XYZ file of C-alpha atoms in Angstrom:
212
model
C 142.117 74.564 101.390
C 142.774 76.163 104.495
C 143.096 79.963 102.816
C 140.078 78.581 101.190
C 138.007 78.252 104.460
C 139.343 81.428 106.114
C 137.775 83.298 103.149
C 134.703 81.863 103.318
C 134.816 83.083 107.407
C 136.057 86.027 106.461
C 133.094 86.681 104.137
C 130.424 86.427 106.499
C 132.198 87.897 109.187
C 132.282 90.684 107.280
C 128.825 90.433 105.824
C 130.103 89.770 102.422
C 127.050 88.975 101.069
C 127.862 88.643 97.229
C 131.175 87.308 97.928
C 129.551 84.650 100.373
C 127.525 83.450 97.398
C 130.490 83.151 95.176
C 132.645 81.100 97.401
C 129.275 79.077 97.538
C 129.130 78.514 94.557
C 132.523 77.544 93.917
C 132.581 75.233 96.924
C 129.669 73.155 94.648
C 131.590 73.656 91.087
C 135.051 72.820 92.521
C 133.790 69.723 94.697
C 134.954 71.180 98.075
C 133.586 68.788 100.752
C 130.827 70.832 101.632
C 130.476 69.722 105.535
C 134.041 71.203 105.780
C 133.334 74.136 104.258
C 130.408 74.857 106.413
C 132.067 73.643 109.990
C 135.593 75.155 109.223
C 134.628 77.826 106.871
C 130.999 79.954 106.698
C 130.081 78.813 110.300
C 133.489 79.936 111.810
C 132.639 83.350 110.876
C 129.179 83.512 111.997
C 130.487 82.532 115.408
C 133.496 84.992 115.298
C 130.612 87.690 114.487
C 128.636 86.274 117.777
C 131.496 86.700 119.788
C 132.764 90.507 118.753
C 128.944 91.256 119.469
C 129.466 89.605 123.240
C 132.582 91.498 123.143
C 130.803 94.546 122.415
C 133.433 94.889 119.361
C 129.737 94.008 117.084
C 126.877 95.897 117.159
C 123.082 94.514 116.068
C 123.871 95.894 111.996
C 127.238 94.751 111.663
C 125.563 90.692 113.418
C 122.341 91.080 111.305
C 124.733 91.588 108.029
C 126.788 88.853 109.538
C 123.977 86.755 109.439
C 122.644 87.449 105.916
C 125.787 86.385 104.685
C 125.616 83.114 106.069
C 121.922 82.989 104.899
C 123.079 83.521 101.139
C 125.858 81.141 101.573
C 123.708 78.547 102.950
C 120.764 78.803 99.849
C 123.837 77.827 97.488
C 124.435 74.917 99.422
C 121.227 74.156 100.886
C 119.706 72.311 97.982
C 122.999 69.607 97.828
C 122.846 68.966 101.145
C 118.832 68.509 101.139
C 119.296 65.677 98.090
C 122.342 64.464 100.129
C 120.389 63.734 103.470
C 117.063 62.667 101.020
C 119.776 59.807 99.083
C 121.448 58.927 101.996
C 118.302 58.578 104.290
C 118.628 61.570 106.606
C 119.102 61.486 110.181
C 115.746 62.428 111.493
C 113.435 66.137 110.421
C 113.394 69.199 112.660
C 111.115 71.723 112.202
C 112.145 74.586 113.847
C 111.713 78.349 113.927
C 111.724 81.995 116.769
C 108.316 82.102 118.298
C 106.373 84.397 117.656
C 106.876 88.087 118.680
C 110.502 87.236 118.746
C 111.890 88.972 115.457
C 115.772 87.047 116.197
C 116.854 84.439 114.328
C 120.487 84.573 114.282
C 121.662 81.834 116.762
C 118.368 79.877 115.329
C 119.702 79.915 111.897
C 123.171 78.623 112.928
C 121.614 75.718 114.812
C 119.783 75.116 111.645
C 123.134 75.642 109.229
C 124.808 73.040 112.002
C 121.741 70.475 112.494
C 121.612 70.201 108.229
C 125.395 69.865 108.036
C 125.157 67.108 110.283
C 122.592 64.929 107.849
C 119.419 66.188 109.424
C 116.252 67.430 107.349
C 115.791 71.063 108.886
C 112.589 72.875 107.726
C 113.265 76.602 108.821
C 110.530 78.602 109.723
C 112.154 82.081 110.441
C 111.273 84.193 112.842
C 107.994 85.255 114.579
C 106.324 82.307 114.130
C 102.830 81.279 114.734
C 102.397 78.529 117.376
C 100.096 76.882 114.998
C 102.525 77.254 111.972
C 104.672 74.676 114.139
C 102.404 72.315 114.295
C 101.324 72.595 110.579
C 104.970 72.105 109.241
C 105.267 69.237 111.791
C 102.993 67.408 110.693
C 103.284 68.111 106.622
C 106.913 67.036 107.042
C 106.625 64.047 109.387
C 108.979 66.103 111.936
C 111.078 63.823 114.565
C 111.757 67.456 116.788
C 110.798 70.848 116.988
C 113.466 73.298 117.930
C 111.647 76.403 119.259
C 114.030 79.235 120.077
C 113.162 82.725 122.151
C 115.675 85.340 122.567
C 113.118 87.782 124.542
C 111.964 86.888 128.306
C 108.784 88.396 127.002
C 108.572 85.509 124.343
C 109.337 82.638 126.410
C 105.978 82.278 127.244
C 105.766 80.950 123.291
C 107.532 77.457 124.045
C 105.553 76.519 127.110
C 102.326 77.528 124.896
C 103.570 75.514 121.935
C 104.038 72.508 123.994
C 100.566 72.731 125.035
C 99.453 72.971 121.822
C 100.986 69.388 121.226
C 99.548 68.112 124.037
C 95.791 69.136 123.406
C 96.918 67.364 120.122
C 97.345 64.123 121.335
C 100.914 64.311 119.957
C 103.220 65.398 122.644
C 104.565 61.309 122.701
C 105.436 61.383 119.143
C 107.388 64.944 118.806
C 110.554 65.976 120.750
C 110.689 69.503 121.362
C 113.874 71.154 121.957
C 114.640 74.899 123.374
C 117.264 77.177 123.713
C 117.502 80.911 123.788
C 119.312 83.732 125.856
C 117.043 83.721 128.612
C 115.997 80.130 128.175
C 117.710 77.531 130.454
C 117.553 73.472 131.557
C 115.571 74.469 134.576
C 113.055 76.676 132.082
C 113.375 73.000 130.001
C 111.859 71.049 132.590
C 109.482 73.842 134.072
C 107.613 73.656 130.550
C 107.815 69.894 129.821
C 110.369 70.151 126.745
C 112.554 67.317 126.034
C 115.846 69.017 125.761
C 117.732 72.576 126.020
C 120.910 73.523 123.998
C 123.188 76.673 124.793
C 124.168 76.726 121.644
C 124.458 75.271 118.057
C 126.985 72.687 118.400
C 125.406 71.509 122.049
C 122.009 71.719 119.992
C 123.214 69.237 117.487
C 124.530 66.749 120.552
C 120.383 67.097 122.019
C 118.990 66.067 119.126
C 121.167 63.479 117.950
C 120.666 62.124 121.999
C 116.550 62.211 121.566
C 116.755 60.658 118.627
């Protein structure tokens, strides 16, 4: 199992994309436990391709293929995990998404890998999102938190906005609204009126799982 996982972190660290989607695959055909897999395996790489890029060792092609091969890998297993959480009752929804103007949705797309792994309902909404697209997909899907992520100080701006949003709403009570970002902090948090602030995926998961 072990060589197992190391390929499947070797795969996106490399930005393996077909190969990604093969050891996918076989993780669903072969009955791998697919939160192992996931933790140990696909997101180990992603994070080993976050660190060479903090390193300097990465640069934004060799992270953005990085991160398509965790995307691929992830739309094999998506679908079990979504009629996993659905049997099983999942853990609460989060809506979340990069605000718009902000094109970067690496880290966002491993909090949303880790927060799904960990039995939530994650609705994705990509990158450069609409402040009003939030609150759409919040309410269609009934969400429990909105995870808004900015990875430009020029976009930052987007999550106080957003919050407003809720508030002119009447609905700021019944959403928790999480942040995180490069240039985001836990004093930004608080300046802005949002609930929580993770540094990073795993920390994101703890937030949540604490509001909820």
């Amino acid at each position: 199992m072990e060589q197992f996982l190391n390929h499947c972190a070797r795969a996106v660290l490399e930005g393996d994309k077909p190969l990604a989607t093969d050891l996918a695959a076989r993780v669903l055909t072969e009955r791998y436990d697919i939160l192992q897999v996931i933790e140990q395996g696909f997101a180990m790489g992603i994070r080993q391709a976050g660190a060479l890029w903090e390193k300097g060792e990465y640069f934004l092609p060799e992270l953005a293929f990085s991160a398509e091969a965790m995307k691929a890998a992830m739309d094999v297993l998506n679908p079990e995990l979504l009629e996993r959480t659905d049997q099983d009752r999942s853990r609460g929804v989060v809506v979340i998404g990069t605000v718009q103007g902000d094109i970067h949705d690496i880290g966002k797309t491993l909090v949303a890998t880790m927060l799904t792994a960990n039995g939530y309902r994650v609705i994705d909404m990509g990158a450069d999102t609409q402040h009003a697209r939030f609150l759409e997909e919040a309410t269609k899907h009934r969400a429990d938190v909105l995870c808004l992520s900015a990875l430009l100080t020029t976009t930052m701006a987007g999550q106080r906005e957003i919050i407003e949003l809720l508030k002119k709403q009447k609905r700021r009570d019944s959403i928790k609204v999480v942040i995180g970002g490069a240039p985001t902090s836990a004093q930004w948090a608080r300046e802005i009126g949002a609930d929580g602030y993770a540094e990073n995926a795993v920390e994101a998961v703890h937030v949540v799982a604490s509001l909820l």
